[in-house]
Structure formats: structure tokens, C-alpha cells
One Martini backbone bead per residue (centre of mass of N, CA, C, O) as a GRO file, in nm:
protein
  148
    1UNK     BB    1   7.861 -13.824 -11.066
    2UNK     BB    2   8.099 -13.874 -10.852
    3UNK     BB    3   8.201 -14.127 -10.656
    4UNK     BB    4   8.344 -14.213 -10.372
    5UNK     BB    5   8.695 -14.146 -10.453
    6UNK     BB    6   8.699 -14.036 -10.699
    7UNK     BB    7   8.888 -13.948 -10.995
    8UNK     BB    8   8.978 -13.753 -11.216
    9UNK     BB    9   9.111 -13.793 -11.484
   10UNK     BB   10   9.305 -13.738 -11.739
   11UNK     BB   11   9.238 -13.645 -12.056
   12UNK     BB   12   9.282 -13.814 -12.345
   13UNK     BB   13   9.048 -13.618 -12.499
   14UNK     BB   14   8.996 -13.283 -12.671
   15UNK     BB   15   8.710 -13.106 -12.742
   16UNK     BB   16   8.618 -12.771 -12.933
   17UNK     BB   17   8.288 -12.628 -12.954
   18UNK     BB   18   8.045 -12.420 -13.124
   19UNK     BB   19   7.739 -12.255 -12.982
   20UNK     BB   20   7.427 -12.098 -13.078
   21UNK     BB   21   7.206 -11.945 -12.951
   22UNK     BB   22   6.857 -11.984 -12.944
   23UNK     BB   23   6.522 -11.888 -12.898
   24UNK     BB   24   6.426 -12.155 -12.848
   25UNK     BB   25   6.641 -12.199 -12.566
   26UNK     BB   26   6.456 -11.984 -12.405
   27UNK     BB   27   6.284 -11.906 -12.153
   28UNK     BB   28   6.085 -11.664 -11.955
   29UNK     BB   29   6.384 -11.555 -11.852
   30UNK     BB   30   6.586 -11.539 -12.092
   31UNK     BB   31   6.724 -11.824 -12.077
   32UNK     BB   32   6.847 -12.119 -12.069
   33UNK     BB   33   6.716 -12.381 -12.062
   34UNK     BB   34   6.818 -12.665 -11.879
   35UNK     BB   35   6.819 -12.894 -12.064
   36UNK     BB   36   6.985 -12.802 -12.328
   37UNK     BB   37   7.290 -12.857 -12.155
   38UNK     BB   38   7.251 -13.167 -12.265
   39UNK     BB   39   7.269 -13.094 -12.576
   40UNK     BB   40   7.551 -12.949 -12.552
   41UNK     BB   41   7.657 -13.259 -12.486
   42UNK     BB   42   7.590 -13.367 -12.761
   43UNK     BB   43   7.715 -13.189 -12.928
   44UNK     BB   44   8.012 -13.282 -12.823
   45UNK     BB   45   8.019 -13.561 -12.870
   46UNK     BB   46   7.972 -13.545 -13.180
   47UNK     BB   47   8.226 -13.354 -13.247
   48UNK     BB   48   8.434 -13.589 -13.108
   49UNK     BB   49   8.362 -13.810 -13.315
   50UNK     BB   50   8.455 -13.674 -13.554
   51UNK     BB   51   8.718 -13.610 -13.481
   52UNK     BB   52   8.796 -13.927 -13.358
   53UNK     BB   53   8.634 -14.174 -13.480
   54UNK     BB   54   8.354 -14.205 -13.237
   55UNK     BB   55   8.060 -14.268 -13.367
   56UNK     BB   56   7.780 -14.379 -13.318
   57UNK     BB   57   7.780 -14.517 -13.587
   58UNK     BB   58   8.005 -14.650 -13.586
   59UNK     BB   59   7.917 -14.855 -13.336
   60UNK     BB   60   7.666 -14.958 -13.503
   61UNK     BB   61   7.836 -15.074 -13.716
   62UNK     BB   62   7.977 -15.277 -13.506
   63UNK     BB   63   7.696 -15.381 -13.314
   64UNK     BB   64   7.647 -15.090 -13.103
   65UNK     BB   65   7.519 -14.954 -12.833
   66UNK     BB   66   7.524 -14.632 -12.615
   67UNK     BB   67   7.378 -14.593 -12.334
   68UNK     BB   68   7.262 -14.384 -12.099
   69UNK     BB   69   7.360 -14.395 -11.722
   70UNK     BB   70   7.463 -14.129 -11.693
   71UNK     BB   71   7.387 -13.734 -11.585
   72UNK     BB   72   7.536 -13.446 -11.544
   73UNK     BB   73   7.482 -13.097 -11.377
   74UNK     BB   74   7.611 -12.786 -11.354
   75UNK     BB   75   7.537 -12.456 -11.271
   76UNK     BB   76   7.689 -12.125 -11.311
   77UNK     BB   77   7.586 -11.951 -11.561
   78UNK     BB   78   7.393 -11.769 -11.791
   79UNK     BB   79   7.247 -11.821 -12.093
   80UNK     BB   80   7.152 -11.659 -12.398
   81UNK     BB   81   7.074 -11.495 -12.657
   82UNK     BB   82   7.336 -11.500 -12.874
   83UNK     BB   83   7.529 -11.684 -12.761
   84UNK     BB   84   7.851 -11.810 -12.742
   85UNK     BB   85   7.919 -12.151 -12.724
   86UNK     BB   86   8.193 -12.377 -12.534
   87UNK     BB   87   8.234 -12.701 -12.576
   88UNK     BB   88   8.417 -12.907 -12.360
   89UNK     BB   89   8.525 -13.219 -12.444
   90UNK     BB   90   8.639 -13.522 -12.220
   91UNK     BB   91   8.793 -13.821 -12.259
   92UNK     BB   92   8.767 -14.076 -12.041
   93UNK     BB   93   8.932 -14.341 -11.911
   94UNK     BB   94   8.876 -14.676 -11.915
   95UNK     BB   95   8.860 -15.023 -11.802
   96UNK     BB   96   8.570 -15.026 -11.863
   97UNK     BB   97   8.266 -15.078 -12.004
   98UNK     BB   98   8.309 -14.744 -12.097
   99UNK     BB   99   8.177 -14.400 -12.138
  100UNK     BB  100   8.363 -14.118 -12.066
  101UNK     BB  101   8.235 -13.780 -12.003
  102UNK     BB  102   8.374 -13.433 -11.965
  103UNK     BB  103   8.221 -13.076 -11.898
  104UNK     BB  104   8.272 -12.758 -12.044
  105UNK     BB  105   8.088 -12.452 -12.044
  106UNK     BB  106   8.141 -12.142 -12.207
  107UNK     BB  107   8.134 -11.817 -12.256
  108UNK     BB  108   8.282 -11.643 -12.520
  109UNK     BB  109   8.284 -11.335 -12.453
  110UNK     BB  110   8.431 -11.413 -12.129
  111UNK     BB  111   8.513 -11.697 -12.044
  112UNK     BB  112   8.239 -11.813 -11.887
  113UNK     BB  113   8.166 -12.058 -11.664
  114UNK     BB  114   7.843 -12.222 -11.681
  115UNK     BB  115   7.918 -12.557 -11.730
  116UNK     BB  116   7.905 -12.867 -11.580
  117UNK     BB  117   8.010 -13.238 -11.693
  118UNK     BB  118   7.862 -13.585 -11.678
  119UNK     BB  119   7.902 -13.894 -11.882
  120UNK     BB  120   7.781 -14.241 -11.882
  121UNK     BB  121   7.836 -14.533 -12.132
  122UNK     BB  122   7.708 -14.829 -12.242
  123UNK     BB  123   7.734 -15.138 -12.391
  124UNK     BB  124   7.519 -15.302 -12.673
  125UNK     BB  125   7.416 -15.521 -12.827
  126UNK     BB  126   7.180 -15.654 -13.078
  127UNK     BB  127   7.009 -15.763 -12.846
  128UNK     BB  128   7.044 -15.567 -12.596
  129UNK     BB  129   7.288 -15.672 -12.428
  130UNK     BB  130   7.518 -15.641 -12.199
  131UNK     BB  131   7.847 -15.575 -12.185
  132UNK     BB  132   8.164 -15.651 -12.047
  133UNK     BB  133   8.348 -15.523 -12.237
  134UNK     BB  134   8.550 -15.427 -12.466
  135UNK     BB  135   8.555 -15.335 -12.773
  136UNK     BB  136   8.733 -15.366 -13.024
  137UNK     BB  137   8.681 -15.084 -13.153
  138UNK     BB  138   8.786 -14.947 -12.906
  139UNK     BB  139   9.068 -15.061 -12.882
  140UNK     BB  140   9.163 -14.953 -13.168
  141UNK     BB  141   9.107 -14.672 -13.109
  142UNK     BB  142   9.309 -14.637 -12.863
  143UNK     BB  143   9.558 -14.697 -13.016
  144UNK     BB  144   9.552 -14.465 -13.208
  145UNK     BB  145   9.554 -14.242 -12.973
  146UNK     BB  146   9.728 -14.365 -12.716
  147UNK     BB  147   9.535 -14.528 -12.506
  148UNK     BB  148   9.590 -14.626 -12.176
   0.00000   0.00000   0.00000
């Protein structure tokens, strides 16, 4: 959830990936269980990281872990078994030592918006201590993609 007075910045980079809704992801009402949308956000972050060279393992190799400190999801319309969902993952640049993503999930068949969300991750060093500066590996990544 955005904090009071906080505006969404224009995304610096965007990725779109498609997932197929599986039977194991639906509940007794035959719609995707609400917790699966958070997993879809994870799928979006992983696809984003692969496309743009900022994966969890890249950061881990550089000596950092990036735990989730905030995540929200707003549900708009249900997904069902065999639907294909388009997950749009947008990297929102921040001058703070954190990684912010915003998400939109669309049903592929009619392009209906089914969910939106936002996540915030911070950096921990090898001793699991909070890092209060943007790591060099991320600053170099931003330069490579011309993110200011």
C-alpha cells in the first residue's frame, strides 16, 4: 500500500510474463485462491530478474539477500482453472536502499485486470544486517539500464 502523499513513479523497466492457472491453485469456489496471487507476483519478479539481469541469485552471489518487508494485493476479478494470466512487473526506481515492484495481472482471454499489487524488499548483508545504502551491484545494474 502506498504511504500518504506517495505517488507512483513512472516504472523504470517493465516485464510481462504469462502463467497458466493450474487446478491446484483454485479453491472450493473454483476460483484461484487469494494467496496464489502473491505467488504470481513472485513469478513476475523472477521473470523480471532473468530478463534484466537482477535475479535473486545475482544479488546473493554479490553478498546480499533481499527479504520482503511489504506486499499488498488488490483483487479485481477472479481467475479460474485453465485461464492464462499475464503478469506485468514494473520496477519502480528508488533512491533508498530498497527494491520496489508494482504489478498488474490480466486475464489473457479478455485482457481484464484481475489484480494489482506492490512489493518492497530491503537489502541484508552476509551477516543478515540491514544495509542502509544501495549496494554497488545494484548501482551498476541501474547504470547499465540507464535508470536515474
